Coordinates of C-alpha atoms in Angstrom, one line a residue:
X287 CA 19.1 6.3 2.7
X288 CA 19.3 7.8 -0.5
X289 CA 18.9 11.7 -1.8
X290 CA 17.3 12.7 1.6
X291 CA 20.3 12.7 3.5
X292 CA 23.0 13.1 0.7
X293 CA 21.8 15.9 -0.8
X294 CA 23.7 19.6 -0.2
X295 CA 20.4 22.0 0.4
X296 CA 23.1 24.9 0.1
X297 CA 22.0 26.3 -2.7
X298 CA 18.6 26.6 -1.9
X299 CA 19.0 29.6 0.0
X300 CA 19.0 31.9 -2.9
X301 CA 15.2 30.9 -3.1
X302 CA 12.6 33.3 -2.2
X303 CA 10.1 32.6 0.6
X304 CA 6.7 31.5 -0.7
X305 CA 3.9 34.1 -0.3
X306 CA 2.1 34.0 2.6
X307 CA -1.5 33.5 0.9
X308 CA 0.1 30.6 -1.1
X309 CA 1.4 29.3 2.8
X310 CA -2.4 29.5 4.1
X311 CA -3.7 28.2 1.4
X312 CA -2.2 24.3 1.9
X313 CA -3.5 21.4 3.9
X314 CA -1.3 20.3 6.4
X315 CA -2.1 16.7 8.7
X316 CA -0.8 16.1 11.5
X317 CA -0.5 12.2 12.6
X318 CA 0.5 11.5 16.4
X319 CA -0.9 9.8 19.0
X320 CA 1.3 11.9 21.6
X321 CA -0.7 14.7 22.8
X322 CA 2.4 17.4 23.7
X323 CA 3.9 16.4 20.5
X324 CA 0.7 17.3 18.5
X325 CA 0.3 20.6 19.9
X326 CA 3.7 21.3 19.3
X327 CA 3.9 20.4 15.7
X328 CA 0.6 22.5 15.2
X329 CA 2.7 25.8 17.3
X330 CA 5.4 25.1 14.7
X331 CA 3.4 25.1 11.7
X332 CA 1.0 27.9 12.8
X333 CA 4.4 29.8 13.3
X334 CA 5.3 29.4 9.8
X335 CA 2.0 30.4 8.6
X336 CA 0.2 27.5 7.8
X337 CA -4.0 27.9 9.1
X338 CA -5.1 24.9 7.6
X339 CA -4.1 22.3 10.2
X340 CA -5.7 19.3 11.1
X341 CA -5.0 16.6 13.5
X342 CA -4.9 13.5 14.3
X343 CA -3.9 10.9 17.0
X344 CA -4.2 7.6 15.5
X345 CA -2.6 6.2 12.4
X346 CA -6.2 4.8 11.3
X347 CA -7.3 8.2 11.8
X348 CA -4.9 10.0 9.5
X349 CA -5.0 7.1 7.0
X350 CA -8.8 8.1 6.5
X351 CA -8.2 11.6 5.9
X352 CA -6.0 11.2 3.3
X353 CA -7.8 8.7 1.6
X354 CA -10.5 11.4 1.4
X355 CA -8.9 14.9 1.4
X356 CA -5.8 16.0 -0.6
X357 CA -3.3 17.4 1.8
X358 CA -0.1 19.0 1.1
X359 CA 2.0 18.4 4.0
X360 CA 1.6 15.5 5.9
X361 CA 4.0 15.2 9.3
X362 CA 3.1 11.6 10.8
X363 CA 4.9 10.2 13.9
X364 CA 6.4 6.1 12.6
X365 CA 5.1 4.6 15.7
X366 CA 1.3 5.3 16.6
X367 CA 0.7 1.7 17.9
X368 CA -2.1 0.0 16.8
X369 CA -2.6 -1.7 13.5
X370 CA -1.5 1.4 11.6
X371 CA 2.2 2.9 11.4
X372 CA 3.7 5.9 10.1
X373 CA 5.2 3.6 7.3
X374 CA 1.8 2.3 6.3
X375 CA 0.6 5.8 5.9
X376 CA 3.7 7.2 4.0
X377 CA 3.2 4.4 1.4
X378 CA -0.5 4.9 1.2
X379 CA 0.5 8.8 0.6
X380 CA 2.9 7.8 -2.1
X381 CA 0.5 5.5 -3.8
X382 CA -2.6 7.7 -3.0
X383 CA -0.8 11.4 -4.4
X384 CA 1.2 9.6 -7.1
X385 CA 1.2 12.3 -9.6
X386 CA 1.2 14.9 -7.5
X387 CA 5.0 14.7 -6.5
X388 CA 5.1 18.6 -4.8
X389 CA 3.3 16.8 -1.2
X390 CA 5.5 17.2 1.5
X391 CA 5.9 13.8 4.1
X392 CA 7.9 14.2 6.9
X393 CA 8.2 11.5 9.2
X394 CA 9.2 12.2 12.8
X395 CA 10.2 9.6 15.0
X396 CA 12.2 8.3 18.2
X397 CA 13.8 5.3 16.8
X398 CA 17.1 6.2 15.8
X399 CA 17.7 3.9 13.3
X400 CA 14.5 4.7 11.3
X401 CA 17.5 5.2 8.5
X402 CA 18.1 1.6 7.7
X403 CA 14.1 1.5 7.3
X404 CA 13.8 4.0 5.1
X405 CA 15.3 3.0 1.4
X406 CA 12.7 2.2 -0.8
X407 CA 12.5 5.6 -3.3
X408 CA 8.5 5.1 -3.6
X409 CA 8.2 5.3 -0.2
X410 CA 11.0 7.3 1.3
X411 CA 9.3 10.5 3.3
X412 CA 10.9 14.0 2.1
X413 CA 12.8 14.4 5.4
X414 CA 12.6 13.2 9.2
X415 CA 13.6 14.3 12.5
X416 CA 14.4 12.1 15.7
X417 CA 12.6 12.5 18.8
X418 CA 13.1 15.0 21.0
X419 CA 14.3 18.0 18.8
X420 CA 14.1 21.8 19.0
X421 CA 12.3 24.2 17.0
X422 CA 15.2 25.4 15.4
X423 CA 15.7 21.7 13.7
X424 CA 12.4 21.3 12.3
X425 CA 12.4 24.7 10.8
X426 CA 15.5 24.1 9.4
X427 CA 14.9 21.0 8.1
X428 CA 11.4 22.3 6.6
X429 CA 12.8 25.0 4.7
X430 CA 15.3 22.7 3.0
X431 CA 12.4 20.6 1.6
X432 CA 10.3 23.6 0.0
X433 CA 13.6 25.0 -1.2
X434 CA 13.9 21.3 -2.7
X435 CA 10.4 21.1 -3.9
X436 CA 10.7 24.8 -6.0
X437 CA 13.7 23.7 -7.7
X438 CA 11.9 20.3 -9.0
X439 CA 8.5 22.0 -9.0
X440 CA 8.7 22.4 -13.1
X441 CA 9.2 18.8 -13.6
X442 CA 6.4 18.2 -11.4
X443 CA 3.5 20.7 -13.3
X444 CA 5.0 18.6 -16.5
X445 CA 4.4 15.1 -15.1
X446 CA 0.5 16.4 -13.8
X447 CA 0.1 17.1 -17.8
X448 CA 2.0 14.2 -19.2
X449 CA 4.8 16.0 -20.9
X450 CA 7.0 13.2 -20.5
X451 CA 9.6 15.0 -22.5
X452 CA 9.9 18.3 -21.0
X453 CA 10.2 16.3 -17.5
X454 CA 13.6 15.0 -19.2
X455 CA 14.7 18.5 -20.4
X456 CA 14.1 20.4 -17.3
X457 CA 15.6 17.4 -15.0
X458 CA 18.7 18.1 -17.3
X459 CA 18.6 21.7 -16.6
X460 CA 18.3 21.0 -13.3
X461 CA 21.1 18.9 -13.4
X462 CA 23.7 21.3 -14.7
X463 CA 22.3 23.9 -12.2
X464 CA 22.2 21.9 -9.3
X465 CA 24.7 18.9 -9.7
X466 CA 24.5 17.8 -6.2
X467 CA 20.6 16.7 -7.2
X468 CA 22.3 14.6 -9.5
X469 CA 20.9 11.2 -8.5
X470 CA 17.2 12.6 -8.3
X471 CA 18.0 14.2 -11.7
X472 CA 18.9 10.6 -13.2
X473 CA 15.6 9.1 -11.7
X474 CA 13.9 11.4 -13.6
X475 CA 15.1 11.1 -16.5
X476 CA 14.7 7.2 -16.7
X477 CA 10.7 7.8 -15.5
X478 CA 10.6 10.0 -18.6
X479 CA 11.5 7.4 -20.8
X480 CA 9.8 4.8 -19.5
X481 CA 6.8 6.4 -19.6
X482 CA 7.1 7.2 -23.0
X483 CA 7.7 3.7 -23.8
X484 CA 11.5 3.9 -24.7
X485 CA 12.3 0.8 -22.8
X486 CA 15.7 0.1 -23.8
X487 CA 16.9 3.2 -23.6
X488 CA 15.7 3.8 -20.1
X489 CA 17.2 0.5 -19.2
X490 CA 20.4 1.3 -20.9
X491 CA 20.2 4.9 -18.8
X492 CA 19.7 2.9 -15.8
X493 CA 22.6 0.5 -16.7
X494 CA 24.8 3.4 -17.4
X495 CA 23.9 4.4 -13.6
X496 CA 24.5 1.1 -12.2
X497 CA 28.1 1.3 -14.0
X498 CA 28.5 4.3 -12.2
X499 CA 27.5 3.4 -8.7
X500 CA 26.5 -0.3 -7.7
X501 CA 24.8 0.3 -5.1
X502 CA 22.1 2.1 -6.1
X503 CA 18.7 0.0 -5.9
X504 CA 16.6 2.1 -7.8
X505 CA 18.5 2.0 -10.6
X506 CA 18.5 -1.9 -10.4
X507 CA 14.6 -1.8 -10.1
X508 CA 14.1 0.7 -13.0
X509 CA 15.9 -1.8 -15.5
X510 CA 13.8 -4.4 -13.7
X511 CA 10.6 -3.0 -14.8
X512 CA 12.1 -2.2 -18.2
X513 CA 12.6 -5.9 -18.4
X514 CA 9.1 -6.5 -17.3
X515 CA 8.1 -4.7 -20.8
X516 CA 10.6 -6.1 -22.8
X517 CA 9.3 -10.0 -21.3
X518 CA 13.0 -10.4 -20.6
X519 CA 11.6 -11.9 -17.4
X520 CA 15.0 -14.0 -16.2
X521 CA 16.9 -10.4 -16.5
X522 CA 14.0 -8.8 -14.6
X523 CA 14.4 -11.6 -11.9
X524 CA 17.9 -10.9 -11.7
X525 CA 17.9 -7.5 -11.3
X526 CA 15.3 -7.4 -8.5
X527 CA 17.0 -9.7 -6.5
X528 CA 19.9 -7.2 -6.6
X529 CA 17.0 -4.3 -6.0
X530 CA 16.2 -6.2 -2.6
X531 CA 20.2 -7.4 -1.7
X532 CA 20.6 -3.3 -1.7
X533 CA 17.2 -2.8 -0.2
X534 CA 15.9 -5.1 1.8
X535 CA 12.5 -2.5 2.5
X536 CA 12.2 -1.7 -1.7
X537 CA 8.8 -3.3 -1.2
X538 CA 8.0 -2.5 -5.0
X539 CA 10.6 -4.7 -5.9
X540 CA 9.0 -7.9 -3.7
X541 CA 5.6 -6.6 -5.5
X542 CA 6.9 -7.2 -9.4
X543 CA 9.1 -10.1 -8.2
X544 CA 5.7 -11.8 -7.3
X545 CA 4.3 -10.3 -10.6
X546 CA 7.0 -12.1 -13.0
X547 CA 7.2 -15.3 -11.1
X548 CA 3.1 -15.2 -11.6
X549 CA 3.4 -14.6 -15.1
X550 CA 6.1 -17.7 -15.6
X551 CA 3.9 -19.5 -14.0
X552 CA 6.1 -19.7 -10.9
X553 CA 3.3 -19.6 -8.0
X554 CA 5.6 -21.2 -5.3
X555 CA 8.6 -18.2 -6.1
X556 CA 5.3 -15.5 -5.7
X557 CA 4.2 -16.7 -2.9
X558 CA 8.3 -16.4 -1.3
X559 CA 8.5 -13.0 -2.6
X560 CA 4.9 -11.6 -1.0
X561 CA 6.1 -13.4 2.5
X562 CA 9.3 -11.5 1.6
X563 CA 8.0 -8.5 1.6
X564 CA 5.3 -8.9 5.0
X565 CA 8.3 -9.5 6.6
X566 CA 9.2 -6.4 6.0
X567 CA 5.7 -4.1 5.9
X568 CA 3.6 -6.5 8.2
X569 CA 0.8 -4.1 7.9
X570 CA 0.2 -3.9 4.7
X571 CA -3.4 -5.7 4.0
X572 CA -3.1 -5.9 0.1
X573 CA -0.3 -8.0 0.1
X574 CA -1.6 -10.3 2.9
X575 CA -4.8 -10.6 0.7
X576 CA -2.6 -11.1 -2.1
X577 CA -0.4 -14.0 0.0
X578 CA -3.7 -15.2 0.6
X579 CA -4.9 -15.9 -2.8
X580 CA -1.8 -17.0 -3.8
X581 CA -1.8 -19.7 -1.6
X582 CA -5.1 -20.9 -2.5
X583 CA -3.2 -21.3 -5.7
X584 CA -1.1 -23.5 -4.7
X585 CA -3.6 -25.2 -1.9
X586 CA -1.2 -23.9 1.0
X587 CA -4.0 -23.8 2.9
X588 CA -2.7 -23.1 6.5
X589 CA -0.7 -19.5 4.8
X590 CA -3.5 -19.0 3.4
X591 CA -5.9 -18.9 6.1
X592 CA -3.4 -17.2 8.6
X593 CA -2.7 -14.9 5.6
X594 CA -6.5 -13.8 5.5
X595 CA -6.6 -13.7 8.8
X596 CA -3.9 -11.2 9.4
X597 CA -5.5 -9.0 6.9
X598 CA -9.1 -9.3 8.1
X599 CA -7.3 -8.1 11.3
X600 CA -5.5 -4.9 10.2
X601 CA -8.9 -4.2 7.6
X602 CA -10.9 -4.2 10.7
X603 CA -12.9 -1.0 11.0
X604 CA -11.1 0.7 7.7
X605 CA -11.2 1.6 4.1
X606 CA -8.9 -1.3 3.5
X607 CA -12.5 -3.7 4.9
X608 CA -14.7 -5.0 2.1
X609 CA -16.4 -7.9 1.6
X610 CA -14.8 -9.7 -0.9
X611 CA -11.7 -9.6 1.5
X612 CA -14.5 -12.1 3.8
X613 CA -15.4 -14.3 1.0
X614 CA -11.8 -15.3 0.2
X615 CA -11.5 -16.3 4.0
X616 CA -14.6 -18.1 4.2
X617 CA -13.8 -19.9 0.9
X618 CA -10.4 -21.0 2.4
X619 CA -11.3 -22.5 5.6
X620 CA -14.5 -23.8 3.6
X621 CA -11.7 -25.9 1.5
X622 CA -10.1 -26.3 5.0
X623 CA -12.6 -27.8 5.9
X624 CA -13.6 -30.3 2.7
X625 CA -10.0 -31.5 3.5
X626 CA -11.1 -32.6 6.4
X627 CA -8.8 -29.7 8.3
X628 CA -11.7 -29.4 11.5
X629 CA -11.0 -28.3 14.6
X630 CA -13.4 -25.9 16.9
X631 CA -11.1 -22.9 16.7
X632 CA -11.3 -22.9 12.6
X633 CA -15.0 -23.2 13.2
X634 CA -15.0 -20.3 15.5
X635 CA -13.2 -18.2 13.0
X636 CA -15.8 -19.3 10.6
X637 CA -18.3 -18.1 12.5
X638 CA -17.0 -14.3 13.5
X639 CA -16.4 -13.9 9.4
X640 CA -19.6 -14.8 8.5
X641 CA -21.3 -12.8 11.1
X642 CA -19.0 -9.5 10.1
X643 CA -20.1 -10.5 6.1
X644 CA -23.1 -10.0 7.1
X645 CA -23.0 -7.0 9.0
X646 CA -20.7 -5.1 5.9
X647 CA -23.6 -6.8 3.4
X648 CA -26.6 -6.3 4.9
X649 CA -28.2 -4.2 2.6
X650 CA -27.0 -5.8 -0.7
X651 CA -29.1 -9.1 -1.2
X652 CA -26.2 -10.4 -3.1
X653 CA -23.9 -10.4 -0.3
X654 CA -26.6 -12.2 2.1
X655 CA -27.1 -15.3 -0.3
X656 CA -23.2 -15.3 -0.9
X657 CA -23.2 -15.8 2.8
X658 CA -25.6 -18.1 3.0
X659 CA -24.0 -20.2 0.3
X660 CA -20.5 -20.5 1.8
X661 CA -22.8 -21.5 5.5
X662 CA -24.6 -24.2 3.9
X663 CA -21.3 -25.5 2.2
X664 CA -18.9 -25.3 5.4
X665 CA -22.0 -26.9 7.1
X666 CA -22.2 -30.2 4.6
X667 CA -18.5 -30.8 4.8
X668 CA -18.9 -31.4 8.4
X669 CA -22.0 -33.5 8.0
X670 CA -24.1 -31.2 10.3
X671 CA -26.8 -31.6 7.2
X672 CA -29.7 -30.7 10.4
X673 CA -28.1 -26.9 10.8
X674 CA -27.5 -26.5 6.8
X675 CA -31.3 -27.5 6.4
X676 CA -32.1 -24.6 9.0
X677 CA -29.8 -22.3 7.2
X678 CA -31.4 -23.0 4.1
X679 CA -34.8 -22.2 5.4
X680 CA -33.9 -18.9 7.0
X681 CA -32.4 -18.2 3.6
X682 CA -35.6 -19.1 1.4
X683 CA -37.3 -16.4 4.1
X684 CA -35.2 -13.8 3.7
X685 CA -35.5 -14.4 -0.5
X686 CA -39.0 -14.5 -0.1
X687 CA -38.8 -10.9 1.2
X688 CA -36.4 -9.6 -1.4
X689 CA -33.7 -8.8 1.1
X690 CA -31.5 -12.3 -0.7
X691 CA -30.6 -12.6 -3.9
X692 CA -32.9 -15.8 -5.5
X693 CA -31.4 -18.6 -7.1
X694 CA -32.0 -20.0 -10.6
X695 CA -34.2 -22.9 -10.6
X696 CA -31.3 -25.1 -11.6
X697 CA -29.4 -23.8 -8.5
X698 CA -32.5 -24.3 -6.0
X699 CA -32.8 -28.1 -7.4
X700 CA -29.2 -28.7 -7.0
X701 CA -28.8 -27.3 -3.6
X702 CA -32.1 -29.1 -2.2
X703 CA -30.6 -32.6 -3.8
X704 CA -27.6 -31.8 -1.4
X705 CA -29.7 -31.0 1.8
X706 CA -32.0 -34.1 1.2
X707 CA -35.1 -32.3 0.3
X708 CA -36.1 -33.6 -2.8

């Protein structure tokens, strides 16, 4: 793990407390779907002050509220079971807060080697305690983070407004006042100057860190994406191999590997490096969608169905569930299916995705002749032209009523030629 646990929080304790009405005036979640432990994260953070508390015991749950609400302390348990893990939620949090670096993510957990999972600087949580620990931990380890988060909270208010270059000066302040935030320091100072577009410096900066310790992976990903700009593509391959040899969970490094291979026209290599990564963030529906469409690509059919399947499954009831997630699944086992790839369970499947497209769409005519397109289609490629007929006549009903999208003229004469009606 990388500054979390290396970093001396010794000199922190010359900081001032904050304020009470600053304390009550933040959002804390709670994410657990252990009842005792709930309660007694709430006791601990009502002890400190904090009034604005909510709860909640499922990972699907907590993801929801923090897709809508801006909270800023978030303390989720790694396993909740179900689809959704504390890992999932940390990264959404991450991606979700982006510029707003002073949220706090603590991760508890009662897997004791949750630090080999944790490595990827994106997605690394503040802090995080093992299960079962006492009071006097948590506080402890709390304090240390908001002692962490004042010291850094300049550079923060100048990233919210863009001043790129002031990030750099006070990270270099920081740095001679607080060398044992050295490495955090650094990684500031190369997002300053790639952000303002200084790509070879940054790279060189990140290169002068790597010549300083090889084993950093962040470093190795920052001249990556400096690369990336620079369409020094091989280099960028290179050095995000290296990224994921260090850090096998740097899932942002899988996600640009994918990108360059894509853009040198490398499709099979994308599709490696977005497996690469579900192996190691299973949960994750964008990149299954992503594998997905990749595949389709690259006709690799059978990924690309399980692949859309996986992330129909973890969608399922959430924000991450929209319809064009249902089309791309229907539209692979359709093509399944014109390969002649038939078999009762694919039909089956075919079936529960139209009927859930439907159910998501049925207020947006669009959607409903979409649906009724991709039917009619599956339907003809297994020669069942009696059922596509029916389908076709429900659909003309439903057009007639304005709750389907009409066809062009040119489309209604090309799809009756197909069923035989003309």
């Amino acid at each position: 793990m990388s500054d979390i646990t290396q970093v001396d929080f010794t000199a922190t304790n010359t900081i001032t407390d904050t304020p009470k009405n600053s304390i009550t005036d933040k959002r804390v979640l709670i994410i657990e779907d252990i009842a005792e432990m709930r309660l007694m994260l709430k006791s601990l953070m009502t002890s400190l002050g904090y009034e604005k508390i909510d709860v909640e015991p499922s990972g699907q749950g907590g993801l929801k509220r923090i897709l809508n609400f801006k909270y800023d302390i978030v303390l989720s348990d790694y396993n909740l079971g179900g689809n959704i893990d504390g890992q999932h939620i940390l990264e959404t949090t991450r991606k979700n807060y982006s510029l707003d670096h002073s949220a706090i993510f603590m991760m508890i957990t009662a897997d004791t080697t949750y630090e080999s999972v944790v490595s990827a600087v994106e997605y690394e949580p503040d802090s995080y305690l093992v299960k079962p620990f006492p009071p006097t931990s948590f506080h402890r380890r709390f304090n240390k983070i908001i002692g962490q988060k004042k010291i850094f909270s300049i550079v923060d208010q100048a990233r919210k407004k863009d001043d790129y270059e002031s990030m750099e000066k006070h990270a270099q302040e920081i740095l001679k006042a607080y060398p044992q935030y050295a490495s955090m320091c650094l990684k500031v100072i190369g997002e300053s100057l790639y952000k303002r577009k200084q790509y070879k410096s940054a790279k060189q900066h990140y290169a002068m860190i790597v010549d300083g310790n090889s084993t950093l992976a962040w470093a190795y990903y920052g001249m990556a994406q400096c690369d990336v700009q620079l369409e020094e593509f091989p280099s960028a391959i290179n050095h995000l191999e290296k990224t994921v040899a260090l850090s096998k969970h740097f899932l942002s490094a899988y996600d640009l590997l994918a990108d360059v291979h894509t853009q040198m026209g490398n499709l099979e290599k994308s599709q490696s490096a977005i497996l690469r990564a579900l192996e190691n963030s299973p949960r994750s529906v964008e990149r299954s969608q992503r594998l997905g469409r990749v595949s389709i690509e690259i006709k690799d059919w059978v990924i690309a169905e399980q692949s859309f399947s996986r992330a129909i499954r973890l969608a399922k009831d959430t924000s991450s569930e929209n319809v064009e997630l249902y089309y791309d699944y229907l539209k692979t086992i359709t093509a399944m299916l014109e390969q002649g790839i038939e078999g009762t369970r694919l039909q089956d499947k075919f079936r529960r995705a139209l009927s859930r497209l439907r159910s998501l769409g049925q207020s947006n005519p669009n959607v409903l002749s979409n649906s009724f397109r991709l039917e009619i289609q599956q339907l003809l490629y297994r020669n069942h032209l009696g059922e596509a007929i029916r389908s076709w006549q429900l659909w003309s009903k439903l057009i007639e009523k304005g709750e389907a999208s009409a066809l062009t003229l040119a489309q209604e004469l090309t799809l009756k030629k197909r069923l035989g009606l003309l």
